[in-house]
CSV table of C-alpha atoms and ligand atoms in Angstrom, one decimal:
chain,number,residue,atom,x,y,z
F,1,UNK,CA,-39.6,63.9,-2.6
F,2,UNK,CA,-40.9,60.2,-3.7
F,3,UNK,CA,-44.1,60.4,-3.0
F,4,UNK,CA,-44.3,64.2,-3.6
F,5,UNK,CA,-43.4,62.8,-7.6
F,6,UNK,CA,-45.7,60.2,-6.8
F,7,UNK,CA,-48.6,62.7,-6.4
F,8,UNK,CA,-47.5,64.6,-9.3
F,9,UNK,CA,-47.2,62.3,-11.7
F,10,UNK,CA,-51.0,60.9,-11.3
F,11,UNK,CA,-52.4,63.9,-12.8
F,12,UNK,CA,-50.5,63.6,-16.0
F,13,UNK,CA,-52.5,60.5,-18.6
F,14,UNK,CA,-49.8,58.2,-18.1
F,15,UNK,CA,-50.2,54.1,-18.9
F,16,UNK,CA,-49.2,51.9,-16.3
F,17,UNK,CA,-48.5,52.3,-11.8
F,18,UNK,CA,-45.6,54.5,-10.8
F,19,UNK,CA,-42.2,52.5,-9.9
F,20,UNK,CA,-39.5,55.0,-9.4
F,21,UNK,CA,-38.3,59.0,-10.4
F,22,UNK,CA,-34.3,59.1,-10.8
F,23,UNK,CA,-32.6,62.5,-11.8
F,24,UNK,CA,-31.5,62.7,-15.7
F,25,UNK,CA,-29.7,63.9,-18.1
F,26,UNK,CA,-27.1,67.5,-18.2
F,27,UNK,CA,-29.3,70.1,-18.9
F,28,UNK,CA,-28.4,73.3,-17.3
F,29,UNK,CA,-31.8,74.7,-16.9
F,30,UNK,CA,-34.5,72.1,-16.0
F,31,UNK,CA,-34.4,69.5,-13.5
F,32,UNK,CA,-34.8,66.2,-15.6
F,33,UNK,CA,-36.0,62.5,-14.1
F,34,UNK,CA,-36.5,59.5,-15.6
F,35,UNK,CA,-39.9,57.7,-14.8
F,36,UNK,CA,-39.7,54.6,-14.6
F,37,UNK,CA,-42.8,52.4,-14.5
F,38,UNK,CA,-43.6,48.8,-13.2
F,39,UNK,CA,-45.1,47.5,-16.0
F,40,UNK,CA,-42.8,45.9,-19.1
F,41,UNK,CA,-45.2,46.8,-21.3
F,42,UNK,CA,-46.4,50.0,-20.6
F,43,UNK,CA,-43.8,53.1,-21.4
F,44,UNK,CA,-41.5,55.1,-19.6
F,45,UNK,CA,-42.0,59.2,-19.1
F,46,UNK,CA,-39.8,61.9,-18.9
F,47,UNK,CA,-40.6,64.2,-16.2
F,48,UNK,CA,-39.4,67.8,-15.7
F,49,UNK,CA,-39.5,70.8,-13.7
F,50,UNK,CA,-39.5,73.8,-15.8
F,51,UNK,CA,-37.3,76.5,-14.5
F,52,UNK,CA,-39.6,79.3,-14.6
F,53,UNK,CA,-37.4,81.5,-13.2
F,54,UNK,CA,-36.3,81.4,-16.7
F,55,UNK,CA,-39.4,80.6,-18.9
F,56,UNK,CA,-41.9,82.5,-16.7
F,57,UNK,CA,-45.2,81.7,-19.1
F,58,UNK,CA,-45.6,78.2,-18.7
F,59,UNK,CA,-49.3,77.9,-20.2
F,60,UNK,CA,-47.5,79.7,-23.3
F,61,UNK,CA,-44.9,77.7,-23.3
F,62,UNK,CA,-46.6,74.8,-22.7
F,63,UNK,CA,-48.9,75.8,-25.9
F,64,UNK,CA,-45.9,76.5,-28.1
F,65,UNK,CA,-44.6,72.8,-27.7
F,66,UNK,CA,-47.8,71.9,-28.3
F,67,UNK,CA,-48.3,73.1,-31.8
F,68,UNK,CA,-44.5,72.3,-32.6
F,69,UNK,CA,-44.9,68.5,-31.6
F,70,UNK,CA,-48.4,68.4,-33.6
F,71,UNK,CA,-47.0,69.8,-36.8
F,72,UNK,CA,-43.8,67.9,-36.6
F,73,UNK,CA,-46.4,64.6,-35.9
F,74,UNK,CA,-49.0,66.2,-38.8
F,75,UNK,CA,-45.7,65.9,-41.3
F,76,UNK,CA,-44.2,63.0,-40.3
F,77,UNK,CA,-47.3,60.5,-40.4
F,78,UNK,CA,-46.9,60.9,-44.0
F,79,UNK,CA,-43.5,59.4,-44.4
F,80,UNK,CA,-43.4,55.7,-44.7
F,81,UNK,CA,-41.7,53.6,-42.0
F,82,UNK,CA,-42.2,56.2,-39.7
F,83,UNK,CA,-42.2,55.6,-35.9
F,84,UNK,CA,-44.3,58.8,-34.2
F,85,UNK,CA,-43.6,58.1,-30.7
F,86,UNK,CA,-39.8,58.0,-31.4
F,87,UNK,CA,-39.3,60.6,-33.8
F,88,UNK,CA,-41.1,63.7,-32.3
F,89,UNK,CA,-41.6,64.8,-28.5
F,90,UNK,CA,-44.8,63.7,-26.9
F,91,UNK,CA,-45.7,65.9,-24.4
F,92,UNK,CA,-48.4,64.0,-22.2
F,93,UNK,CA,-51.5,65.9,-21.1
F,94,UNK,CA,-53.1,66.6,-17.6
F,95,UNK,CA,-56.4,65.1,-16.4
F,96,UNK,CA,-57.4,69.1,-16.7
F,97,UNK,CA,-56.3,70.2,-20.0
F,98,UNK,CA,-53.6,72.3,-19.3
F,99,UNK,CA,-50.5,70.0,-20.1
F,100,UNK,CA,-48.8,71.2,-16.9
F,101,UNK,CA,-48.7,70.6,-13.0
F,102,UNK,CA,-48.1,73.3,-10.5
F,103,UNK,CA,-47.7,72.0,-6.9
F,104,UNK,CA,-47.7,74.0,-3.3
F,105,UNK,CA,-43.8,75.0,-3.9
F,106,UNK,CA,-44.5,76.7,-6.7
F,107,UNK,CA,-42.9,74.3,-9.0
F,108,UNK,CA,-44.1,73.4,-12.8
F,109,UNK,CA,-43.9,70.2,-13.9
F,110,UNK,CA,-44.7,68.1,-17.2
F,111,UNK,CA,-43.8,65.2,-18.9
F,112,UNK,CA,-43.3,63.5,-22.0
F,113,UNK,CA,-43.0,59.9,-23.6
F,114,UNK,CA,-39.3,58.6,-23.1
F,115,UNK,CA,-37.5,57.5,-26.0
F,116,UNK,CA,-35.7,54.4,-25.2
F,117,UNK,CA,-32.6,53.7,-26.6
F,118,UNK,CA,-31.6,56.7,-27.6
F,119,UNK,CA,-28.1,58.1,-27.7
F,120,UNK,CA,-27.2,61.8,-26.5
F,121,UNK,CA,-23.8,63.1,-26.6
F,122,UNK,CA,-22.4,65.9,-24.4
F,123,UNK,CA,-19.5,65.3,-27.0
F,124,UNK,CA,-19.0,64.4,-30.5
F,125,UNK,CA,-16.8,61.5,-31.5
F,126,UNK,CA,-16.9,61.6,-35.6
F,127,UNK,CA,-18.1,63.7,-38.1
F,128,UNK,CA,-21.0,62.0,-39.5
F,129,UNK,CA,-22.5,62.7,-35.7
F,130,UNK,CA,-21.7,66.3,-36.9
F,131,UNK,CA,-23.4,65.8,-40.0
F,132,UNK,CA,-26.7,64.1,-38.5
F,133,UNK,CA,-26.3,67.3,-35.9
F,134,UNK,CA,-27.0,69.6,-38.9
F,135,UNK,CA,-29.4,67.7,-40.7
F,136,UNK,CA,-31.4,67.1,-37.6
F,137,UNK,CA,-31.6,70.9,-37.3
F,138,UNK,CA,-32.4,71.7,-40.8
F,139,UNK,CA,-34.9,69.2,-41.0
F,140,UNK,CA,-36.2,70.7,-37.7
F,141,UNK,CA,-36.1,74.4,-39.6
F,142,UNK,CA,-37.7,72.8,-42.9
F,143,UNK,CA,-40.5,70.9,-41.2
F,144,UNK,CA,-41.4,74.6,-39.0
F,145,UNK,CA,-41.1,76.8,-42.1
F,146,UNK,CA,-45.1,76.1,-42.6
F,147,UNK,CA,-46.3,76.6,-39.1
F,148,UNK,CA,-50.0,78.0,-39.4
F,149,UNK,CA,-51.7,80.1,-37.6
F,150,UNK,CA,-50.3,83.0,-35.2
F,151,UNK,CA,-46.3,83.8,-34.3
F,152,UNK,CA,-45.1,81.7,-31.9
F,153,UNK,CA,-45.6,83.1,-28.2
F,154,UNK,CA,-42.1,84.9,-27.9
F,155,UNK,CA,-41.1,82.5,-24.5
F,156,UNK,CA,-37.3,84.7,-24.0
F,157,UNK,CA,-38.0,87.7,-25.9
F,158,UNK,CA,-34.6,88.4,-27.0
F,159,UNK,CA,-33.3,85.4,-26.2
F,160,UNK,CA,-30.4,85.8,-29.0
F,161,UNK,CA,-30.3,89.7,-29.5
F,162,UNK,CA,-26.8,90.2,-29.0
F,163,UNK,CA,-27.9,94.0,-28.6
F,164,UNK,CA,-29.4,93.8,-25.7
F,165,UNK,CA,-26.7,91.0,-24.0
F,166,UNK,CA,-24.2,93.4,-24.2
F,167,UNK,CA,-25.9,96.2,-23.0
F,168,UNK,CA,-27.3,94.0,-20.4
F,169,UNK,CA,-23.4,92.7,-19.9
F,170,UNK,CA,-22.4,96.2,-19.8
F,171,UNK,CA,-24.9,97.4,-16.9
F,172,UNK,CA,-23.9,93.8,-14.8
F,173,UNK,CA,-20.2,95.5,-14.9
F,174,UNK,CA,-21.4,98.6,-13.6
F,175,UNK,CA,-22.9,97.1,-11.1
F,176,UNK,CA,-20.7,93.9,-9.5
F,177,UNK,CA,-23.0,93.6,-7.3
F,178,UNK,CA,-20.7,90.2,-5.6
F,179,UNK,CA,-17.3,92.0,-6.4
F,180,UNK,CA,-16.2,89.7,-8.8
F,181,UNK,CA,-14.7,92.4,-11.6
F,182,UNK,CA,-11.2,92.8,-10.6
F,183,UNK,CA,-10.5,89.0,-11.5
F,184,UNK,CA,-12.1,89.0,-15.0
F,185,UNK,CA,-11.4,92.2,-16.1
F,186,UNK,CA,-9.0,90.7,-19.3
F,187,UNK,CA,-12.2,89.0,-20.3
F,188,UNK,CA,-14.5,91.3,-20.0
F,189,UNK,CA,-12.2,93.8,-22.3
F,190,UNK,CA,-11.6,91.0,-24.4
F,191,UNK,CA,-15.4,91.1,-24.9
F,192,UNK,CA,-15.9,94.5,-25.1
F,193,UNK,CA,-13.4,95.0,-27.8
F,194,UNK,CA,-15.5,93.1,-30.0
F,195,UNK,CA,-19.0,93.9,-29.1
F,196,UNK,CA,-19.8,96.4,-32.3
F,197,UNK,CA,-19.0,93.7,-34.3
F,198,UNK,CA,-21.3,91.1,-32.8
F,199,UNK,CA,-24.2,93.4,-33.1
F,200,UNK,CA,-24.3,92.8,-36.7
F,201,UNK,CA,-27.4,90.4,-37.0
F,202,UNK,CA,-29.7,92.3,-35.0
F,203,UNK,CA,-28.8,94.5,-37.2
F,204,UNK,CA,-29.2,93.2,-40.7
F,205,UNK,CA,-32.9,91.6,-39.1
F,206,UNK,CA,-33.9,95.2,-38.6
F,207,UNK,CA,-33.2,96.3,-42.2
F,208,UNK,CA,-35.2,93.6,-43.3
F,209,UNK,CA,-32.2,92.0,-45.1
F,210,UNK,CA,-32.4,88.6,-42.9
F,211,UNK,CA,-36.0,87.0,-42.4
F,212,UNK,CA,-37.2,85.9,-39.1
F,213,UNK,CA,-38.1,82.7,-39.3
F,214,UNK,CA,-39.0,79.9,-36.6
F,215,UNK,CA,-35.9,78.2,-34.9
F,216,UNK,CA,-34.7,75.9,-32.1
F,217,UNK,CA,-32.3,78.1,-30.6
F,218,UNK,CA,-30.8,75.8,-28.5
F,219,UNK,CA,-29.0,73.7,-30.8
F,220,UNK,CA,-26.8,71.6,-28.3
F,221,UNK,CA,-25.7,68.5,-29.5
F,222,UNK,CA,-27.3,66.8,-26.7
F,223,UNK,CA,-30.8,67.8,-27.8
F,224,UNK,CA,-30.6,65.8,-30.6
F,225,UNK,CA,-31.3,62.3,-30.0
F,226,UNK,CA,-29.9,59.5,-32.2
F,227,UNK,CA,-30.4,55.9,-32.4
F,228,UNK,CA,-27.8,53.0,-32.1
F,229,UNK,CA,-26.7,53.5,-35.7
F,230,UNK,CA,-26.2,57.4,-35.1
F,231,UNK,CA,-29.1,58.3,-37.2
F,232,UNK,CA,-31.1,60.6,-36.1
F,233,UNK,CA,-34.5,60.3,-33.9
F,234,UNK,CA,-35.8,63.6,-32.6
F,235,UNK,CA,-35.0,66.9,-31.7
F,236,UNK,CA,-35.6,67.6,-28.3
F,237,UNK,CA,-35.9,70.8,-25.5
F,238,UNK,CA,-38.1,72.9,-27.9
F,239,UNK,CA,-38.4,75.5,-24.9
F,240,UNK,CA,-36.4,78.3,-26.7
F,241,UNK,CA,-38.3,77.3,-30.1
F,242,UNK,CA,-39.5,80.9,-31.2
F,243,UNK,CA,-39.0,83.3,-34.3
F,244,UNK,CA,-35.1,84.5,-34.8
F,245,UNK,CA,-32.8,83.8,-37.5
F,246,UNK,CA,-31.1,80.8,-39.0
F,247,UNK,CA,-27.5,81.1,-38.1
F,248,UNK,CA,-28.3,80.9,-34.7
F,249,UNK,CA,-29.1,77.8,-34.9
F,250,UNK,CA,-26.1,76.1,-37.2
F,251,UNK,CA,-24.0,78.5,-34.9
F,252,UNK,CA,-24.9,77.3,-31.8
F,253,UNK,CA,-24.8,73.8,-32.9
F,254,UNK,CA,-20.9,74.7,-34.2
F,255,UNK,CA,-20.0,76.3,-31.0
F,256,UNK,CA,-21.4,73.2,-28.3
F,257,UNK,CA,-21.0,70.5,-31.3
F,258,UNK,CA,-17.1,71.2,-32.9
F,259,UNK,CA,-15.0,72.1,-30.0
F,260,UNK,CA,-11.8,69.6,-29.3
F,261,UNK,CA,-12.6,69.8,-26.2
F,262,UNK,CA,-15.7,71.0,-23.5
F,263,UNK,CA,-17.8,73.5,-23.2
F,264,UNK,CA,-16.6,73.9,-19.9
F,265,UNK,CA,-12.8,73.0,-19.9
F,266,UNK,CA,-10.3,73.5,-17.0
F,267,UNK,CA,-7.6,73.3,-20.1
F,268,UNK,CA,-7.3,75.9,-22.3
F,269,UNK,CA,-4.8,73.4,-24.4
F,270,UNK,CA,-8.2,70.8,-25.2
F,271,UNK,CA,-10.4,73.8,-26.5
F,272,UNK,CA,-9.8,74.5,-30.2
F,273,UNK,CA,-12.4,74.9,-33.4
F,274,UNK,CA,-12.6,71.2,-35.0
F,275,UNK,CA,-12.7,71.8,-38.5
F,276,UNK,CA,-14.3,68.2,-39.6
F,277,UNK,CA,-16.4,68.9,-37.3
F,278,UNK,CA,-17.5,71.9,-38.7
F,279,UNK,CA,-17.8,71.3,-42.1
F,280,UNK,CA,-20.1,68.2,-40.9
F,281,UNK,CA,-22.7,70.4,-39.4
F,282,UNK,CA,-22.3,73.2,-42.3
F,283,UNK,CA,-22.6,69.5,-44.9
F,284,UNK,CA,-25.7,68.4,-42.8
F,285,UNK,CA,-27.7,71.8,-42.3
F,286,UNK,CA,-27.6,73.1,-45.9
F,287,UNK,CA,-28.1,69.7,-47.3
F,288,UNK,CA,-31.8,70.0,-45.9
F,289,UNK,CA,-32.0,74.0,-46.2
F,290,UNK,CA,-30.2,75.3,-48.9
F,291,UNK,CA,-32.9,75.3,-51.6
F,292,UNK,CA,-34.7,77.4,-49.0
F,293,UNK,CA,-32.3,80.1,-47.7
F,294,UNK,CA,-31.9,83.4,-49.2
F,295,UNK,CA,-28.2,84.2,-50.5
F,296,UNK,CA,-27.9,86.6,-47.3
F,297,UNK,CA,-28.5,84.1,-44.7
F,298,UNK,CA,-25.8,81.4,-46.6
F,299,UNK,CA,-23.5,84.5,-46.2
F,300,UNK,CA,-24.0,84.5,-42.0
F,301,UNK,CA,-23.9,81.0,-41.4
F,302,UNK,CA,-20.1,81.0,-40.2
F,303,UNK,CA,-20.3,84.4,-38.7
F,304,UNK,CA,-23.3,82.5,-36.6
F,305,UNK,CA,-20.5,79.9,-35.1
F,306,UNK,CA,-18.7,83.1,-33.9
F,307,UNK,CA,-21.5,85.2,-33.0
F,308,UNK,CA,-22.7,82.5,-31.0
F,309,UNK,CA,-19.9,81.5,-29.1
F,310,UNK,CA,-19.2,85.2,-28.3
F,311,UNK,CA,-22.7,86.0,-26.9
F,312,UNK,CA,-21.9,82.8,-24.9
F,313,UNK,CA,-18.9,84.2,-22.9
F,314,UNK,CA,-20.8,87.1,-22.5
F,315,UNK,CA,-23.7,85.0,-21.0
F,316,UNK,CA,-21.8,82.8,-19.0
F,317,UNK,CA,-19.5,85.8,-17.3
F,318,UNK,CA,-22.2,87.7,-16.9
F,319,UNK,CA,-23.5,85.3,-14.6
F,320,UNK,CA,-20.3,84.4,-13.0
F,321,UNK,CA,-20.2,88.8,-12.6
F,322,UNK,CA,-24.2,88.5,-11.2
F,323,UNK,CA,-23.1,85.5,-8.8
F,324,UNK,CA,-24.2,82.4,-10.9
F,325,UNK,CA,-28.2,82.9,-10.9
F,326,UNK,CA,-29.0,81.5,-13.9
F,327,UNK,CA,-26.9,78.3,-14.8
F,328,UNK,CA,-26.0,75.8,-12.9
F,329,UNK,CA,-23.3,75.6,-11.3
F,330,UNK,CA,-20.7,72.6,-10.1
F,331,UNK,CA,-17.9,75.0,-8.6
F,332,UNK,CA,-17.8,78.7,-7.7
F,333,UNK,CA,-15.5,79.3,-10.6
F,334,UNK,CA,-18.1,77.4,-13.1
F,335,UNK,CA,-18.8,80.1,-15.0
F,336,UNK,CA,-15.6,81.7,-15.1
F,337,UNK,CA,-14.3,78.2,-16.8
F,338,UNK,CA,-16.7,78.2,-19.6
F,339,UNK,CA,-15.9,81.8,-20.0
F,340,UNK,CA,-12.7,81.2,-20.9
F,341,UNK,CA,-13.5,78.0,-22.9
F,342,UNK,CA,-15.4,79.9,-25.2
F,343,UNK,CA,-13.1,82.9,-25.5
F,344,UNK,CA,-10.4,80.4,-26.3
F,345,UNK,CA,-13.1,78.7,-29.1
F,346,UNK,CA,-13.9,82.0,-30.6
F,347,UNK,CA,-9.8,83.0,-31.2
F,348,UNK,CA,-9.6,79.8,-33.1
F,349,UNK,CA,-12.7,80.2,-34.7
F,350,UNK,CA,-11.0,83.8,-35.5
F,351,UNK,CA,-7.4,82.2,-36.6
F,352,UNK,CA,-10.0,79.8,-39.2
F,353,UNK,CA,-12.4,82.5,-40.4
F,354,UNK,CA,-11.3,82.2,-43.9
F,355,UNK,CA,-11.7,78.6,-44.1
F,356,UNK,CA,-14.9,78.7,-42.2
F,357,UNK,CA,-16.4,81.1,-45.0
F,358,UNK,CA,-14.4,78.5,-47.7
F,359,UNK,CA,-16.7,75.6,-46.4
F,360,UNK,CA,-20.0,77.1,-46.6
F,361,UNK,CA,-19.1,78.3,-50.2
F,362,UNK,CA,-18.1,74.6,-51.2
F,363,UNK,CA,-21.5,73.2,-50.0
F,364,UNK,CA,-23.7,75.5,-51.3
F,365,UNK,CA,-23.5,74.5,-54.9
J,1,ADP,P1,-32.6,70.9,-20.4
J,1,ADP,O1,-33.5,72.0,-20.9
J,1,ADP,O2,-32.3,71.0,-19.0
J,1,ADP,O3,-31.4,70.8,-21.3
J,1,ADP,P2,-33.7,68.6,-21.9
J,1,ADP,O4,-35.2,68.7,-22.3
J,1,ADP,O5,-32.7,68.8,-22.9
J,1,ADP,O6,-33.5,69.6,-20.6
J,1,ADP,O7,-33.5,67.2,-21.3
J,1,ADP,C1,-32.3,66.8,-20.6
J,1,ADP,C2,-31.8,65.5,-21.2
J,1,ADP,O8,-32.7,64.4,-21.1
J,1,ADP,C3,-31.5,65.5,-22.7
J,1,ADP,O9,-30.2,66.0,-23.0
J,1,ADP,C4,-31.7,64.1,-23.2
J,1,ADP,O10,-30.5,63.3,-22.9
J,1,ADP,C5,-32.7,63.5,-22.2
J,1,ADP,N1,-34.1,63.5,-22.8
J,1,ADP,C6,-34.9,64.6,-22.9
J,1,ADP,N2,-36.1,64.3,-23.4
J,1,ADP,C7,-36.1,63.0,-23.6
J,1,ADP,C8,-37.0,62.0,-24.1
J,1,ADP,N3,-38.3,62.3,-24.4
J,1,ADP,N4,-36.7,60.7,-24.1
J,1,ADP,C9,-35.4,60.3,-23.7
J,1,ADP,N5,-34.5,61.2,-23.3
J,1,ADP,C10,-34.8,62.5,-23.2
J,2,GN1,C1,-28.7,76.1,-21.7
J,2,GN1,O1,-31.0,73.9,-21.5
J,2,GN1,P1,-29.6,73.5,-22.0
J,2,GN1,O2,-28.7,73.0,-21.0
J,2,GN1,O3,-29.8,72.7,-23.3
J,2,GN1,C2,-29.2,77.4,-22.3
J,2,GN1,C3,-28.5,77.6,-23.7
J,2,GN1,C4,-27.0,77.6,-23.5
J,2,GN1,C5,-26.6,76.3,-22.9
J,2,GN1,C6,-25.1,76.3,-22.6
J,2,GN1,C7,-32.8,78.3,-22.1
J,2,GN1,O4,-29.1,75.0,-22.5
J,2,GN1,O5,-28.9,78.8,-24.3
J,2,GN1,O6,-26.4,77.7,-24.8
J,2,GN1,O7,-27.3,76.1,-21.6
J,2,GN1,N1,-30.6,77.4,-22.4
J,2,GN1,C8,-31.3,78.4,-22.0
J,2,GN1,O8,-24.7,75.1,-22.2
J,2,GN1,O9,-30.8,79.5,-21.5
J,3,MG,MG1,-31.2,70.3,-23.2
């Protein structure tokens, strides 16, 4: 694989020789090194291979992160004391133009400047790294809300239509095409009980009472970097970055970023809603969108933590129904485990609904 990398790498512009190409990071979908080059003086890259099983227009993709990172850059030269190659994604260009590699297997790569000395958490220790979580993201939302030119290209149409996840959910049960029903069968009625209710946004986007606007939609905490004082850097893995609606953001953020325990827990008894936590993000993300937000998206904000964490379980136990094709996996019952973590998250998250609604209220005004 070495010099396979090796070969790759050389048509991306990077400064300085090739040293070495070691896997990185926890993302579930793309396959992450670090680059390392032999040079002191000469950076570091981030190299990845796109899953485009998933995201299966890479020149579109690749073009969306392109306008993102420019505008983000465009804004940002303006503020004093700003550091560009630290604060926004460079994506590094091929000696052709197209920003992307695509070798024999069939594989797309790309890479990007690393950030050194960054921090990302899988977990959050305090709640200012909740509140640096939120404002990262509404920053991120503010600095989009100005994009010109055409839509972004829709990269997972209906990436968040909890519409078409259930009905999608609801066909992989018909189906069970590796016979895993019997053993989930709880879940999946736990699920279904509640699906009218998690159709709601879809909904309220279709009768024009919530704008689209752009978002991240993959609002793990982990793609945020922060420095070594916890401030933030960057937002990073703008893959899913596409029109939707705002509480998908803040919720997903919520449902990876103020759990007491993991995403994917073995022990029901860690997994809980941590409400400091929560009111950090809700603190952090209205802080740097409120003036902007219609009174009908403050309203969904905490219903987005729920609605989130829902269409999670669905997503993860649909895959664990469909045989585990889309995440990755570290155990044949991966999938089945985060299930359950997240049906566990959203009954707390149901047990605090009141006082999730209470703390958006207080930090509005
Ligand atoms: P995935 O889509 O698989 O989650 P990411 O783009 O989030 O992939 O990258 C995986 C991890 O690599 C991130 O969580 C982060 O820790 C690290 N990372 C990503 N981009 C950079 C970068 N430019 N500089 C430094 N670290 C990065
Ligand atoms: C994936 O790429 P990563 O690991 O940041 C997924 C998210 C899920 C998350 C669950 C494109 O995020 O939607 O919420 O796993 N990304 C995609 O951990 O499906
Ligand atoms: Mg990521």
């Amino acid at each position: 694989m070495g010099s396979n990398i090796e070969s790759i790498v050389k048509q991306f512009k990077i400064e300085g020789t090739f040293k070495s190409a070691d896997i990185f990071g926890s993302g579930l979908i793309n396959t992450t090194y670090k680059l390392v080059t032999e040079e002191e003086d000469k950076p570091n890259y981030l190299l990845q291979i796109i899953n485009h099983q998933i995201f299966k227009n890479v020149p579109e993709l690749t073009k969306n992160i392109k306008r993102v990172t420019d505008h983000i850059r465009g804004k940002l030269a303006n503020v004093p004391g700003v550091d560009l190659d630290r604060q926004v994604l460079t994506p590094i260009d091929t000696s052709d133009g197209l920003g992307f590699v695509k070798d024999e297997e069939g594989n797309y790569w790309r890479v990007f400047l690393f950030i050194e000395n960054t921090r990302s958490y899988d977990k959050l220790e305090n709640g200012n790294q909740a509140f640096q979580g939120g404002k990262a993201f509404g920053q991120f939302q503010k600095m989009l809300s100005d994009l010109p030119g055409e839509p972004l290209y829709p990269v997972l149409p209906d990436f968040h239509n909890t519409e078409m996840r259930i009905l999608n959910f609801i066909e992989r049960v018909k189906a069970n095409p590796v016979n895993r029903l019997a053993e989930v069968q709880e879940e999946v009625d736990f699920l279904m009980e509640r699906s009218e209710e998690y159709k709601k946004i879809v909904q309220m986007g279709r009768e024009g009472i919530i704008p689209e606007r752009i978002v991240h939609q993959d609002t793990k905490f982990n793609n945020v970097l922060l420095d070594e004082n916890d401030d933030i850097l960057c937002v990073i893995d703008l893959d899913t970055v596409m029109p939707g609606y705002v509480c998908y953001d803040i919720g997903d953020a919520i449902r990876n970023g103020a759990n007491t325990g993991l995403e994917d827990d073995r022990d029901l008894d860690n997994v809980s809603l941590n409400l400091e936590l929560y009111e950090g993000f809700i603190k952090g993300f209205l802080q740097e969108t409120k003036e902007v937000l219609t009174a009908a998206e403050i309203d969904t904000l905490a219903f987005g933590a729920k609605l989130l964490t829902y269409e999670q379980a669905v997503r993860f136990l649909d895959d664990y129904i469909d045989g585990d094709n889309y995440y990755k996996v570290n155990a044949p019952d991966h999938n089945l485990v985060r299930t359950r973590a997240q049906i566990k998250l959203l009954k707390s998250m149901e047990a605090n609904w009141e006082q999730m609604q209470a703390i958006v209220k207080q930090n509005v005004n």
